[in-house]
CSV table of C-alpha atoms in Angstrom, one decimal:
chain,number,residue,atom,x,y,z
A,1,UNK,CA,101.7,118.7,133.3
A,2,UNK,CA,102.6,117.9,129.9
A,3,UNK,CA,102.0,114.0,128.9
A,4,UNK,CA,105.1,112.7,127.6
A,5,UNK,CA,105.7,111.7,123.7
A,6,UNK,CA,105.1,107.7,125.0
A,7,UNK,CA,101.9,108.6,127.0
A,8,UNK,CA,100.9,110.2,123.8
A,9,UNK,CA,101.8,107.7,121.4
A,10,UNK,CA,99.8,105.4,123.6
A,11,UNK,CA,96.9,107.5,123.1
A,12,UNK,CA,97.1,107.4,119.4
A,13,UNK,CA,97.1,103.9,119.4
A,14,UNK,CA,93.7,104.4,120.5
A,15,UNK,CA,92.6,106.6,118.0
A,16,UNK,CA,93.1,110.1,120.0
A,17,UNK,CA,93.0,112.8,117.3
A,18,UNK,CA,94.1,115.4,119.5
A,19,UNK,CA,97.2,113.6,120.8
A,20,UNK,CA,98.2,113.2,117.0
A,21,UNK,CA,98.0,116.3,116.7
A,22,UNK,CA,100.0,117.4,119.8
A,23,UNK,CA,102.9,114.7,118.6
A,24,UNK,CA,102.9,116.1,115.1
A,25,UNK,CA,103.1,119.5,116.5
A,26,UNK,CA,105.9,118.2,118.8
A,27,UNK,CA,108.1,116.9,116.1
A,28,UNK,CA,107.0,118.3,112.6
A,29,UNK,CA,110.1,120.8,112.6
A,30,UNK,CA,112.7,118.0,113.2
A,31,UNK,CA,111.4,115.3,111.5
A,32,UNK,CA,111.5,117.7,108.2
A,33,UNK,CA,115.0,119.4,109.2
A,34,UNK,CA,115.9,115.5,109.7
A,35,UNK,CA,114.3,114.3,106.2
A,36,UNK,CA,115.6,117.2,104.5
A,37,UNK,CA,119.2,116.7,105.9
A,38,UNK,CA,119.5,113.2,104.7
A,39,UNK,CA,117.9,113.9,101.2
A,40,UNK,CA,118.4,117.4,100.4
A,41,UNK,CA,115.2,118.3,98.6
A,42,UNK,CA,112.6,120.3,100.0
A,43,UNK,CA,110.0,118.4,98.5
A,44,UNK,CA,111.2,115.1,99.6
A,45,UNK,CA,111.9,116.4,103.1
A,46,UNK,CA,108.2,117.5,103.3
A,47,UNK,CA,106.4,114.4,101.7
A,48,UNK,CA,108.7,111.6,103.4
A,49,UNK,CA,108.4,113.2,106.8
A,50,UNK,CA,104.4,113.4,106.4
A,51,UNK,CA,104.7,110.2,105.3
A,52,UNK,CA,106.4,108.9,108.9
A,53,UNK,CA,103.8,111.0,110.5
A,54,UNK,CA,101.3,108.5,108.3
A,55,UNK,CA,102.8,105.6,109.9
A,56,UNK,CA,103.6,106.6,112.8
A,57,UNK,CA,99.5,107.0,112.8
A,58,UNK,CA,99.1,103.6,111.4
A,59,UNK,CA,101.7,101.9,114.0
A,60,UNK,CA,101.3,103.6,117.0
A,61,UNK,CA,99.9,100.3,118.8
A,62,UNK,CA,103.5,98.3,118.1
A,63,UNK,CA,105.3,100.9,119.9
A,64,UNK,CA,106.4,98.6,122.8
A,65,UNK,CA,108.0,101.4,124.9
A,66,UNK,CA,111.4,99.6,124.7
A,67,UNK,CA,112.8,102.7,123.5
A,68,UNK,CA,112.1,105.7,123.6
A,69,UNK,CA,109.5,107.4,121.0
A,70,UNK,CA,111.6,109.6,119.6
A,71,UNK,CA,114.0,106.8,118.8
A,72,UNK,CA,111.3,104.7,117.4
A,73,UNK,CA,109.9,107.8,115.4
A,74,UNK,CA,113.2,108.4,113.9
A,75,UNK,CA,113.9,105.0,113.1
A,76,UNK,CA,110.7,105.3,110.9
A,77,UNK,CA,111.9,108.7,109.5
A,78,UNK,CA,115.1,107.8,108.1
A,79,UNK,CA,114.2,104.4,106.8
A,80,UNK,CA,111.9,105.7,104.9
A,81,UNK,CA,115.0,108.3,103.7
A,82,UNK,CA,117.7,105.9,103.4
A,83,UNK,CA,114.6,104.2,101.1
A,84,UNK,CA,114.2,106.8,98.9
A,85,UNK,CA,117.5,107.1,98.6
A,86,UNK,CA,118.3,103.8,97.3
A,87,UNK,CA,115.1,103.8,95.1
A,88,UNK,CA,116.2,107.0,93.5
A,89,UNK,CA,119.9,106.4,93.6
A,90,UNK,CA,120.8,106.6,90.2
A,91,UNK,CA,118.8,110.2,89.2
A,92,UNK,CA,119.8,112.0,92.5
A,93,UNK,CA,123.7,111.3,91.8
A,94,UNK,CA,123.6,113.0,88.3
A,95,UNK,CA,121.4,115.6,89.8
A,96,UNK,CA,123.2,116.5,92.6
A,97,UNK,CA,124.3,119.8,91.7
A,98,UNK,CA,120.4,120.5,90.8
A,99,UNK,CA,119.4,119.9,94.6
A,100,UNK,CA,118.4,123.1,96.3
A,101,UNK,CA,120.2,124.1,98.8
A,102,UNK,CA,119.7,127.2,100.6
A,103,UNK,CA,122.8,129.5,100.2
A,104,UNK,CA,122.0,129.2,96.1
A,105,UNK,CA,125.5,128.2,95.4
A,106,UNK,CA,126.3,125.6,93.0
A,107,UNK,CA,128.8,122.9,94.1
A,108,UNK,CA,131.6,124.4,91.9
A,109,UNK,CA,131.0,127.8,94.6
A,110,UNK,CA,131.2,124.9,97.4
A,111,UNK,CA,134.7,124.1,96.4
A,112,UNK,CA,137.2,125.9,98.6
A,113,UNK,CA,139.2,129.1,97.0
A,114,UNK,CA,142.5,128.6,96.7
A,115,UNK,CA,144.8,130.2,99.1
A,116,UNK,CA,141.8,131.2,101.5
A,117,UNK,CA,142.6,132.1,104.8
A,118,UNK,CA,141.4,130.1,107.5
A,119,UNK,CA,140.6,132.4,110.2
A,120,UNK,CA,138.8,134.5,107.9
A,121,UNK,CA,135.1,134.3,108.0
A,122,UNK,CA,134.6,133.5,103.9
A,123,UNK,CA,137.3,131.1,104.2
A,124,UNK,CA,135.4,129.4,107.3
A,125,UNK,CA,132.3,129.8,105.5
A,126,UNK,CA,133.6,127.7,102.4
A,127,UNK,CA,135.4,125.9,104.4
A,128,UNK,CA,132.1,124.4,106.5
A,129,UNK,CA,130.7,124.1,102.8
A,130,UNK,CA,132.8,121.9,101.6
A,131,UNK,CA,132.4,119.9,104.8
A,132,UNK,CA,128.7,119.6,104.5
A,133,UNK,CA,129.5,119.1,100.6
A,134,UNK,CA,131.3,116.4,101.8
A,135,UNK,CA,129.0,114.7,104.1
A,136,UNK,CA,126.5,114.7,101.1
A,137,UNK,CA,128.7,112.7,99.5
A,138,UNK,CA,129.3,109.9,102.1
A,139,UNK,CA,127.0,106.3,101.5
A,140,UNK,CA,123.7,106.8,103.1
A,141,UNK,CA,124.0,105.1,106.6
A,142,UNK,CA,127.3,107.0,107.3
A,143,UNK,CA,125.8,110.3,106.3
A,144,UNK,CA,122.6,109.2,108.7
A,145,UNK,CA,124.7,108.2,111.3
A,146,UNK,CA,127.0,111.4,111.3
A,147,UNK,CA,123.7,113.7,110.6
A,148,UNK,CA,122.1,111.9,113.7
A,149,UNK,CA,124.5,112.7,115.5
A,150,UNK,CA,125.2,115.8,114.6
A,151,UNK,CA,122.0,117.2,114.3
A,152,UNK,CA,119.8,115.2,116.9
A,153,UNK,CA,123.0,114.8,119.2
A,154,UNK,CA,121.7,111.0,119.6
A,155,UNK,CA,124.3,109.0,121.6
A,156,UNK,CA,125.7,105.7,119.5
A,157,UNK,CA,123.2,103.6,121.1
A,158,UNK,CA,120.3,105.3,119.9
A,159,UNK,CA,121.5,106.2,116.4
A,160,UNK,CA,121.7,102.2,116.8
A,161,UNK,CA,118.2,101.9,117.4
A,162,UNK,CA,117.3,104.2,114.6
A,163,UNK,CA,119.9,102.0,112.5
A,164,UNK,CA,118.7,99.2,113.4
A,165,UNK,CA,122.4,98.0,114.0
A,166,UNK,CA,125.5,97.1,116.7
A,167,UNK,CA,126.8,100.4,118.2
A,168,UNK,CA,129.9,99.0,117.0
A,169,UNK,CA,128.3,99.6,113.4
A,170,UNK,CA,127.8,102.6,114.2
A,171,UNK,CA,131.0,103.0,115.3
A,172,UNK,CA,132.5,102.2,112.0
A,173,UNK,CA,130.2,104.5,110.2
A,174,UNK,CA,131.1,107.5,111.9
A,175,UNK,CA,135.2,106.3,112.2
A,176,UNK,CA,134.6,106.1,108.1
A,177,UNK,CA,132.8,108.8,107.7
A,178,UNK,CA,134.9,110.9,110.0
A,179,UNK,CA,138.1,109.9,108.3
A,180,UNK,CA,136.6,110.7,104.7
A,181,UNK,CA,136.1,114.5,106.4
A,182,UNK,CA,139.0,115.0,107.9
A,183,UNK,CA,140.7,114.7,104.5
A,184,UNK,CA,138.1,116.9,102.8
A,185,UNK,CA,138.9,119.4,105.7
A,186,UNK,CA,142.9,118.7,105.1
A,187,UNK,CA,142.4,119.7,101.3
A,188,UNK,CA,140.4,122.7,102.1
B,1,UNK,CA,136.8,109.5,119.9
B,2,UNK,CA,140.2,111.6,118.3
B,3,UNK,CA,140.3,115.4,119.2
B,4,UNK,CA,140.4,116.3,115.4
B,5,UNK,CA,137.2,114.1,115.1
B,6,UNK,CA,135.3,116.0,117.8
B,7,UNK,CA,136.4,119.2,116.4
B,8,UNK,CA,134.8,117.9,113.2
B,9,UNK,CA,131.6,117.2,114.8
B,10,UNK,CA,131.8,120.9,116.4
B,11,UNK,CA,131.8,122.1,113.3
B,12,UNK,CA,129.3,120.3,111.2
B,13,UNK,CA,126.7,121.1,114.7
B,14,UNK,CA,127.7,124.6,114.6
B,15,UNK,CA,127.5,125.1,110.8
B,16,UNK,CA,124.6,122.7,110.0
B,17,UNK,CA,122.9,124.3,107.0
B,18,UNK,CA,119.1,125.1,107.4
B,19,UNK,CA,116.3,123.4,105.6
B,20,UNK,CA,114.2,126.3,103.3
B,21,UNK,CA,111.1,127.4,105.4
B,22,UNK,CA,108.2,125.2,105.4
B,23,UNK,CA,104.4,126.9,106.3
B,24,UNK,CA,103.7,124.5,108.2
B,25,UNK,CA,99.7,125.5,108.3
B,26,UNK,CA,100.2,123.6,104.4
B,27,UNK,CA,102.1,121.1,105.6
B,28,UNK,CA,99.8,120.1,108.2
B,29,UNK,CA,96.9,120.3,105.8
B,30,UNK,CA,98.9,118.1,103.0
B,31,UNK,CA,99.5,115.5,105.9
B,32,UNK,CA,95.7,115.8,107.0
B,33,UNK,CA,94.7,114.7,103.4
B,34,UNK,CA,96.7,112.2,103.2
B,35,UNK,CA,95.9,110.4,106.6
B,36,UNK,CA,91.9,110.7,105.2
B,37,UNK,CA,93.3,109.3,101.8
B,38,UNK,CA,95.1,106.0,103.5
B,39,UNK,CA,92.4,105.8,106.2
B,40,UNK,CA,90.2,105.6,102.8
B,41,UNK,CA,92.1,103.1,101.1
B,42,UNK,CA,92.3,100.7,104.5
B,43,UNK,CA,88.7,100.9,104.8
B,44,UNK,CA,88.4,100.0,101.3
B,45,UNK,CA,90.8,96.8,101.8
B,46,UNK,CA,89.6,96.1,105.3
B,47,UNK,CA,85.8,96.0,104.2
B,48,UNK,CA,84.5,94.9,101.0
B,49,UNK,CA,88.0,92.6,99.8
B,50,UNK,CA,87.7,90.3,102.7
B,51,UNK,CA,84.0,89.9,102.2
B,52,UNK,CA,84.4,89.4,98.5
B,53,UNK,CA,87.4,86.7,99.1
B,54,UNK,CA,85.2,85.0,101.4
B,55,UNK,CA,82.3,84.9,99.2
B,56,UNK,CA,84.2,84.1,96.2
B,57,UNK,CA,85.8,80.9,98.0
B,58,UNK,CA,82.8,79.4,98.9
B,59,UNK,CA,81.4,80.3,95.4
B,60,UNK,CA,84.1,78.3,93.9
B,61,UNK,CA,83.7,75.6,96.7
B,62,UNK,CA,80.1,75.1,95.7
B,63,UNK,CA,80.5,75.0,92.0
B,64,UNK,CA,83.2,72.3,92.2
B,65,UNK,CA,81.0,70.5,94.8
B,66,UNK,CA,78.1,70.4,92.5
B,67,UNK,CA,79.9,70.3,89.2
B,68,UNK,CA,82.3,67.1,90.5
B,69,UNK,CA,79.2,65.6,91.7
B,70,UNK,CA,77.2,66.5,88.5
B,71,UNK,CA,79.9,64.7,86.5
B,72,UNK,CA,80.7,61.5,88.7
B,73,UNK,CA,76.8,61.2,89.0
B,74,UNK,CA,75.7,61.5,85.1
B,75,UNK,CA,78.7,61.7,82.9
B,76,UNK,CA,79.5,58.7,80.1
B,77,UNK,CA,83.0,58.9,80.0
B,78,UNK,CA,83.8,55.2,78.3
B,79,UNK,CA,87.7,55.5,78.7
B,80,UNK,CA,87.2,55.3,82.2
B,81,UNK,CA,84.6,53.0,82.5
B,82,UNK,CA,86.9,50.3,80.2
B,83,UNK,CA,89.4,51.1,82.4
B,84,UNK,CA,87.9,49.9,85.1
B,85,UNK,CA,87.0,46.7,83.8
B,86,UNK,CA,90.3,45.9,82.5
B,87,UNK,CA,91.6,47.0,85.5
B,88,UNK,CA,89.1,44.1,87.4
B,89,UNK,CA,90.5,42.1,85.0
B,90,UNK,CA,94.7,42.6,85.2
B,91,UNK,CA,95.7,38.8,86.3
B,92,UNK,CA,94.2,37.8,82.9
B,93,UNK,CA,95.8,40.3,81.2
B,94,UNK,CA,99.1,38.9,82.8
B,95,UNK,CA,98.2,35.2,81.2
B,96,UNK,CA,97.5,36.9,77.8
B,97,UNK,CA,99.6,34.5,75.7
B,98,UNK,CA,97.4,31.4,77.3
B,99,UNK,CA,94.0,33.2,76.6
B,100,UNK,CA,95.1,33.4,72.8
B,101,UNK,CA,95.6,30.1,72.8
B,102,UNK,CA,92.1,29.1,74.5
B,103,UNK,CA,90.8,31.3,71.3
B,104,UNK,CA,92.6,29.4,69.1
B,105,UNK,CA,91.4,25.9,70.8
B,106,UNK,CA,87.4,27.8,70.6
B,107,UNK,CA,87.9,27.8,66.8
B,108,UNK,CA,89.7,24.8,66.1
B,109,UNK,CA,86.5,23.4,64.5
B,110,UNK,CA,85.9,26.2,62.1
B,111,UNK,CA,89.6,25.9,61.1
B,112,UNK,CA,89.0,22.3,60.8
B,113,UNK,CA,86.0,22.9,58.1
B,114,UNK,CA,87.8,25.3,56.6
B,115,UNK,CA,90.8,22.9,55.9
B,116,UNK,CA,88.1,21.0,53.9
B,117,UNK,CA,86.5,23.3,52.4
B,118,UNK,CA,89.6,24.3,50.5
B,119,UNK,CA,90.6,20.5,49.9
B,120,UNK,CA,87.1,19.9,48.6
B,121,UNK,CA,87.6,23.4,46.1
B,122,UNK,CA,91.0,21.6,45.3
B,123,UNK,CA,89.0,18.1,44.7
Protein backbone atom coordinates (compact mmCIF):
# COMPACT_ATOMS: atom_id res chain seq x y z
CA UNK A 1 0.00 0.00 0.00
CA UNK A 2 0.89 3.32 -0.94
CA UNK A 3 1.89 5.73 2.21
CA UNK A 4 -0.15 8.72 2.00
CA UNK A 5 1.16 12.44 1.08
CA UNK A 6 1.01 13.14 5.31
CA UNK A 7 2.87 9.80 6.15
CA UNK A 8 5.27 11.05 3.62
CA UNK A 9 5.67 14.50 4.60
CA UNK A 10 6.41 13.08 7.99
CA UNK A 11 9.16 11.26 6.59
CA UNK A 12 10.74 14.17 5.05
CA UNK A 13 10.78 15.85 8.15
CA UNK A 14 13.22 13.44 8.97
CA UNK A 15 15.36 13.76 6.21
CA UNK A 16 14.04 10.77 3.93
CA UNK A 17 15.34 11.47 0.42
CA UNK A 18 13.33 8.95 -1.19
CA UNK A 19 10.05 10.17 0.24
CA UNK A 20 10.94 13.63 -1.28
CA UNK A 21 11.26 12.30 -4.04
CA UNK A 22 8.01 10.23 -4.12
CA UNK A 23 6.04 13.70 -3.07
CA UNK A 24 7.83 15.71 -5.74
CA UNK A 25 6.92 13.00 -8.13
CA UNK A 26 3.31 13.07 -6.70
CA UNK A 27 2.67 16.70 -7.24
CA UNK A 28 5.33 18.25 -9.69
CA UNK A 29 2.66 18.32 -12.62
CA UNK A 30 0.12 20.36 -10.47
CA UNK A 31 2.09 22.37 -8.59
CA UNK A 32 3.59 23.79 -12.04
CA UNK A 33 0.04 23.68 -14.02
CA UNK A 34 -0.97 25.62 -10.59
CA UNK A 35 2.04 28.18 -10.60
CA UNK A 36 1.75 28.58 -14.20
CA UNK A 37 -2.11 29.30 -14.02
CA UNK A 38 -1.70 32.04 -11.58
CA UNK A 39 1.35 33.72 -13.22
CA UNK A 40 1.28 32.85 -16.84
CA UNK A 41 4.98 32.44 -17.57
CA UNK A 42 6.60 29.25 -18.14
CA UNK A 43 9.61 30.27 -16.49
CA UNK A 44 8.02 31.50 -13.46
CA UNK A 45 5.71 28.56 -13.24
CA UNK A 46 8.82 26.31 -13.23
CA UNK A 47 11.19 28.25 -10.76
CA UNK A 48 8.30 29.26 -8.15
CA UNK A 49 6.96 25.75 -8.03
CA UNK A 50 10.66 24.28 -7.38
CA UNK A 51 10.95 26.82 -5.16
CA UNK A 52 7.71 25.43 -2.97
CA UNK A 53 9.21 22.00 -3.47
CA UNK A 54 12.44 23.92 -1.61
CA UNK A 55 10.34 24.78 1.18
CA UNK A 56 8.24 22.39 1.44
CA UNK A 57 11.85 20.44 2.06
CA UNK A 58 12.87 22.96 4.51
CA UNK A 59 9.38 22.91 6.46
CA UNK A 60 8.27 19.64 6.40
CA UNK A 61 8.61 19.26 10.39
CA UNK A 62 5.80 22.30 10.93
CA UNK A 63 3.38 20.40 8.99
CA UNK A 64 0.94 19.82 12.00
CA UNK A 65 -1.42 17.50 10.06
CA UNK A 66 -4.28 20.00 10.75
CA UNK A 67 -4.96 19.97 7.25
CA UNK A 68 -4.35 18.14 4.75
CA UNK A 69 -0.84 18.19 2.86
CA UNK A 70 -2.07 19.05 -0.19
CA UNK A 71 -3.77 22.06 1.41
CA UNK A 72 -0.68 22.99 3.21
CA UNK A 73 1.45 22.45 -0.03
CA UNK A 74 -0.69 24.75 -1.98
CA UNK A 75 -0.87 27.27 0.47
CA UNK A 76 3.01 27.46 0.05
CA UNK A 77 2.64 27.39 -3.79
CA UNK A 78 0.43 30.25 -4.32
CA UNK A 79 1.90 32.48 -1.70
CA UNK A 80 4.87 32.35 -3.15
CA UNK A 81 2.66 33.36 -6.61
CA UNK A 82 0.45 35.92 -5.30
CA UNK A 83 4.28 37.16 -4.09
CA UNK A 84 5.69 37.33 -7.17
CA UNK A 85 2.89 38.87 -8.31
CA UNK A 86 2.88 41.85 -6.19
CA UNK A 87 6.72 42.14 -6.39
CA UNK A 88 6.58 42.23 -10.12
CA UNK A 89 3.26 44.01 -10.43
CA UNK A 90 4.13 46.87 -12.27
CA UNK A 91 6.33 45.11 -15.34
CA UNK A 92 3.90 42.10 -15.81
CA UNK A 93 0.83 44.59 -16.37
CA UNK A 94 2.62 46.42 -19.34
CA UNK A 95 3.82 43.12 -20.42
CA UNK A 96 0.86 41.29 -20.43
CA UNK A 97 0.32 40.80 -24.01
CA UNK A 98 4.19 39.53 -24.07
CA UNK A 99 3.24 36.45 -21.71
CA UNK A 100 3.31 33.16 -23.48
CA UNK A 101 0.46 31.59 -23.76
CA UNK A 102 0.10 28.45 -25.56
CA UNK A 103 -2.42 28.93 -28.50
CA UNK A 104 0.25 31.88 -29.77
CA UNK A 105 -2.52 34.41 -30.08
CA UNK A 106 -2.02 37.78 -28.93
CA UNK A 107 -4.80 39.37 -26.71
CA UNK A 108 -6.16 41.47 -29.60
CA UNK A 109 -6.95 37.55 -31.36
CA UNK A 110 -8.46 36.82 -27.63
CA UNK A 111 -11.03 39.45 -28.16
CA UNK A 112 -14.28 38.01 -29.40
CA UNK A 113 -15.24 38.48 -33.34
CA UNK A 114 -17.97 40.37 -33.82
CA UNK A 115 -21.22 38.77 -34.70
CA UNK A 116 -19.71 35.12 -33.93
CA UNK A 117 -22.05 32.50 -33.47
CA UNK A 118 -22.27 30.93 -30.28
CA UNK A 119 -22.91 27.36 -30.97
CA UNK A 120 -20.16 27.35 -33.29
CA UNK A 121 -16.99 25.85 -32.30
CA UNK A 122 -14.60 29.13 -33.17
CA UNK A 123 -17.07 31.22 -31.58
CA UNK A 124 -16.90 28.86 -28.34
CA UNK A 125 -13.32 28.78 -28.69
CA UNK A 126 -13.00 32.70 -28.45
CA UNK A 127 -15.55 32.76 -26.52
CA UNK A 128 -13.62 30.59 -23.52
CA UNK A 129 -10.64 32.95 -24.52
CA UNK A 130 -11.85 35.85 -23.57
CA UNK A 131 -13.10 34.16 -20.42
CA UNK A 132 -9.69 32.96 -19.35
CA UNK A 133 -8.55 36.52 -20.81
CA UNK A 134 -10.68 37.75 -18.37
CA UNK A 135 -9.74 35.80 -15.37
CA UNK A 136 -6.16 36.99 -16.06
CA UNK A 137 -7.27 40.14 -15.49
CA UNK A 138 -9.06 39.77 -12.07
CA UNK A 139 -6.80 41.01 -8.64
CA UNK A 140 -4.59 38.19 -7.64
CA UNK A 141 -6.59 36.47 -4.71
CA UNK A 142 -9.81 36.42 -6.84
CA UNK A 143 -8.05 34.91 -9.77
CA UNK A 144 -6.36 32.28 -7.06
CA UNK A 145 -9.42 31.67 -5.56
CA UNK A 146 -11.45 31.05 -8.98
CA UNK A 147 -8.27 29.11 -10.47
CA UNK A 148 -8.34 26.89 -7.23
CA UNK A 149 -11.37 26.14 -7.70
CA UNK A 150 -11.55 25.65 -10.96
CA UNK A 151 -8.62 23.81 -11.51
CA UNK A 152 -7.87 21.83 -8.19
CA UNK A 153 -11.86 21.64 -7.62
CA UNK A 154 -10.87 22.64 -3.79
CA UNK A 155 -14.15 23.15 -1.83
CA UNK A 156 -14.30 26.96 -0.13
CA UNK A 157 -12.91 25.74 2.93
CA UNK A 158 -9.80 24.69 1.66
CA UNK A 159 -9.15 27.35 -0.90
CA UNK A 160 -9.52 29.13 2.71
CA UNK A 161 -6.76 27.32 4.03
CA UNK A 162 -4.60 27.93 1.03
CA UNK A 163 -5.83 31.76 1.49
CA UNK A 164 -5.20 31.86 4.56
CA UNK A 165 -8.79 33.63 5.00
CA UNK A 166 -12.79 33.30 6.23
CA UNK A 167 -14.64 31.05 3.63
CA UNK A 168 -16.81 33.95 3.70
CA UNK A 169 -13.68 35.74 1.98
CA UNK A 170 -13.59 33.46 -0.25
CA UNK A 171 -16.96 33.74 -0.83
CA UNK A 172 -16.62 37.29 -1.84
CA UNK A 173 -13.81 36.59 -4.11
CA UNK A 174 -15.41 34.19 -6.21
CA UNK A 175 -19.10 36.31 -5.99
CA UNK A 176 -16.64 39.25 -7.43
CA UNK A 177 -14.85 37.48 -9.56
CA UNK A 178 -17.81 35.62 -10.94
CA UNK A 179 -19.79 38.76 -11.52
CA UNK A 180 -16.73 40.53 -13.40
CA UNK A 181 -17.13 37.11 -15.82
CA UNK A 182 -20.39 36.93 -16.34
CA UNK A 183 -20.24 40.45 -17.95
CA UNK A 184 -17.14 39.55 -19.93
CA UNK A 185 -19.19 36.45 -21.05
CA UNK A 186 -22.45 38.90 -21.67
CA UNK A 187 -20.14 41.12 -24.04
CA UNK A 188 -18.77 38.26 -25.91
CA UNK B 1 -24.26 29.51 -5.94
CA UNK B 2 -26.44 31.19 -9.23
CA UNK B 3 -27.00 28.67 -12.23
CA UNK B 4 -25.24 31.17 -14.63
CA UNK B 5 -22.21 31.11 -12.11
CA UNK B 6 -21.87 27.33 -12.15
CA UNK B 7 -22.24 27.31 -15.80
CA UNK B 8 -19.21 29.74 -15.65
CA UNK B 9 -17.22 27.49 -13.59
CA UNK B 10 -18.14 24.55 -16.21
CA UNK B 11 -16.66 26.35 -18.59
CA UNK B 12 -13.47 27.80 -17.28
CA UNK B 13 -12.91 23.60 -15.85
CA UNK B 14 -13.73 22.38 -19.19
CA UNK B 15 -11.68 24.96 -21.19
CA UNK B 16 -8.72 25.54 -18.82
CA UNK B 17 -5.82 26.32 -21.01
CA UNK B 18 -2.72 24.05 -20.73
CA UNK B 19 0.58 25.03 -19.36
CA UNK B 20 3.61 24.55 -22.30
CA UNK B 21 5.30 21.07 -21.65
CA UNK B 22 7.86 20.93 -19.05
CA UNK B 23 10.72 17.79 -19.30
CA UNK B 24 10.40 17.23 -16.22
CA UNK B 25 13.85 14.98 -16.08
CA UNK B 26 15.34 19.06 -16.19
CA UNK B 27 13.05 20.15 -13.95
CA UNK B 28 13.85 17.69 -11.43
CA UNK B 29 17.52 18.26 -11.93
CA UNK B 30 17.12 22.23 -11.68
CA UNK B 31 15.21 21.59 -8.37
CA UNK B 32 18.01 19.00 -7.24
CA UNK B 33 20.59 21.85 -7.59
CA UNK B 34 18.96 24.07 -5.90
CA UNK B 35 18.03 22.04 -2.75
CA UNK B 36 22.16 21.25 -2.63
CA UNK B 37 22.62 25.10 -3.14
CA UNK B 38 20.16 26.21 0.02
CA UNK B 39 21.24 23.07 1.97
CA UNK B 40 24.86 24.86 1.24
CA UNK B 41 23.98 28.19 2.17
CA UNK B 42 22.20 26.83 5.65
CA UNK B 43 25.18 24.95 6.51
CA UNK B 44 27.07 27.99 5.91
CA UNK B 45 24.77 30.13 8.34
CA UNK B 46 24.14 27.29 10.66
CA UNK B 47 27.97 26.63 11.16
CA UNK B 48 30.65 29.01 11.07
CA UNK B 49 28.24 32.56 11.80
CA UNK B 50 27.02 31.32 15.12
CA UNK B 51 30.55 30.35 16.05
CA UNK B 52 31.93 33.59 14.90
CA UNK B 53 29.07 35.75 16.81
CA UNK B 54 29.85 33.85 19.77
CA UNK B 55 33.46 34.37 19.59
CA UNK B 56 33.27 37.90 18.57
CA UNK B 57 30.96 38.74 21.72
CA UNK B 58 33.18 37.43 24.14
CA UNK B 59 36.10 39.13 22.17
CA UNK B 60 34.46 42.43 22.66
CA UNK B 61 33.45 41.40 26.37
CA UNK B 62 37.09 40.88 27.17
CA UNK B 63 38.52 43.97 25.56
CA UNK B 64 36.07 46.26 27.37
CA UNK B 65 36.72 44.21 30.62
CA UNK B 66 40.37 44.75 30.42
CA UNK B 67 40.42 48.13 28.62
CA UNK B 68 37.65 49.64 31.46
CA UNK B 69 39.77 48.23 33.98
CA UNK B 70 43.11 49.36 32.34
CA UNK B 71 41.71 52.94 32.39
CA UNK B 72 39.91 53.07 35.93
CA UNK B 73 43.19 51.36 37.23
CA UNK B 74 46.09 53.72 35.57
CA UNK B 75 44.54 56.60 33.72
CA UNK B 76 45.18 60.51 34.96
CA UNK B 77 42.12 62.02 33.99
CA UNK B 78 42.23 65.44 36.28
CA UNK B 79 38.67 66.67 35.29
CA UNK B 80 37.35 63.84 37.05
CA UNK B 81 39.52 63.66 39.76
CA UNK B 82 38.60 67.67 40.65
CA UNK B 83 35.31 66.63 40.29
CA UNK B 84 35.37 64.49 42.82
CA UNK B 85 36.80 66.68 45.27
CA UNK B 86 34.56 69.48 44.65
CA UNK B 87 31.94 67.22 44.72
CA UNK B 88 33.18 66.09 48.61
CA UNK B 89 33.12 69.49 48.97
CA UNK B 90 29.32 70.88 47.62
CA UNK B 91 27.97 72.33 51.23
CA UNK B 92 30.93 74.80 50.99
CA UNK B 93 30.32 75.57 47.63
CA UNK B 94 26.65 76.42 48.75
CA UNK B 95 28.24 79.04 51.62
CA UNK B 96 30.48 80.50 48.85
CA UNK B 97 29.70 84.17 49.53
CA UNK B 98 30.79 83.60 53.44
CA UNK B 99 34.10 81.75 52.39
CA UNK B 100 34.96 85.03 50.34
CA UNK B 101 34.61 86.89 53.10
CA UNK B 102 36.76 84.58 55.51
CA UNK B 103 39.49 85.42 52.50
CA UNK B 104 39.02 88.77 52.83
CA UNK B 105 39.18 88.62 56.89
CA UNK B 106 42.80 86.25 56.09
CA UNK B 107 44.17 89.34 54.27
CA UNK B 108 43.00 92.06 56.20
CA UNK B 109 46.56 92.60 57.52
CA UNK B 110 48.15 92.82 54.18
CA UNK B 111 45.46 95.31 53.11
CA UNK B 112 46.11 97.02 56.31
CA UNK B 113 50.05 97.58 55.34
CA UNK B 114 49.19 98.34 52.17
CA UNK B 115 46.92 101.21 53.32
CA UNK B 116 50.23 102.56 54.68
CA UNK B 117 52.37 101.89 52.45
CA UNK B 118 50.55 104.19 50.06
CA UNK B 119 50.05 106.94 52.83
CA UNK B 120 53.72 106.71 53.65
CA UNK B 121 54.44 107.22 49.41
CA UNK B 122 51.86 110.05 49.82
CA UNK B 123 53.92 111.41 53.07
Amino acid sequence: MEPTDEVLCERVAGRDEAAFDLLVARYQERAYRLAWSILRNAEDARDLSQEAFVRLYEAAGSFGGRAKFSTWFYRILVNLCLDHRRKNRWWQRWARDERDDPSGESLLDRQPAPGADPADALGRERASSSLWAAVDRLAPRQRAAVILRVREELPTAEIATVLRCSEATVRVHLHRALAALRKTMEKS
Amino acid sequence: MAPDDRDILDTLAQTAPAPPDVHWGRYRAELSEKLEARRARRAWWRRPVPVALSASLAGALLFFAVWGGYRNGTGTDFTALEETVLGGRLGLLQQYAVVERLDLLEELDVIRNLDRLAAGRQG
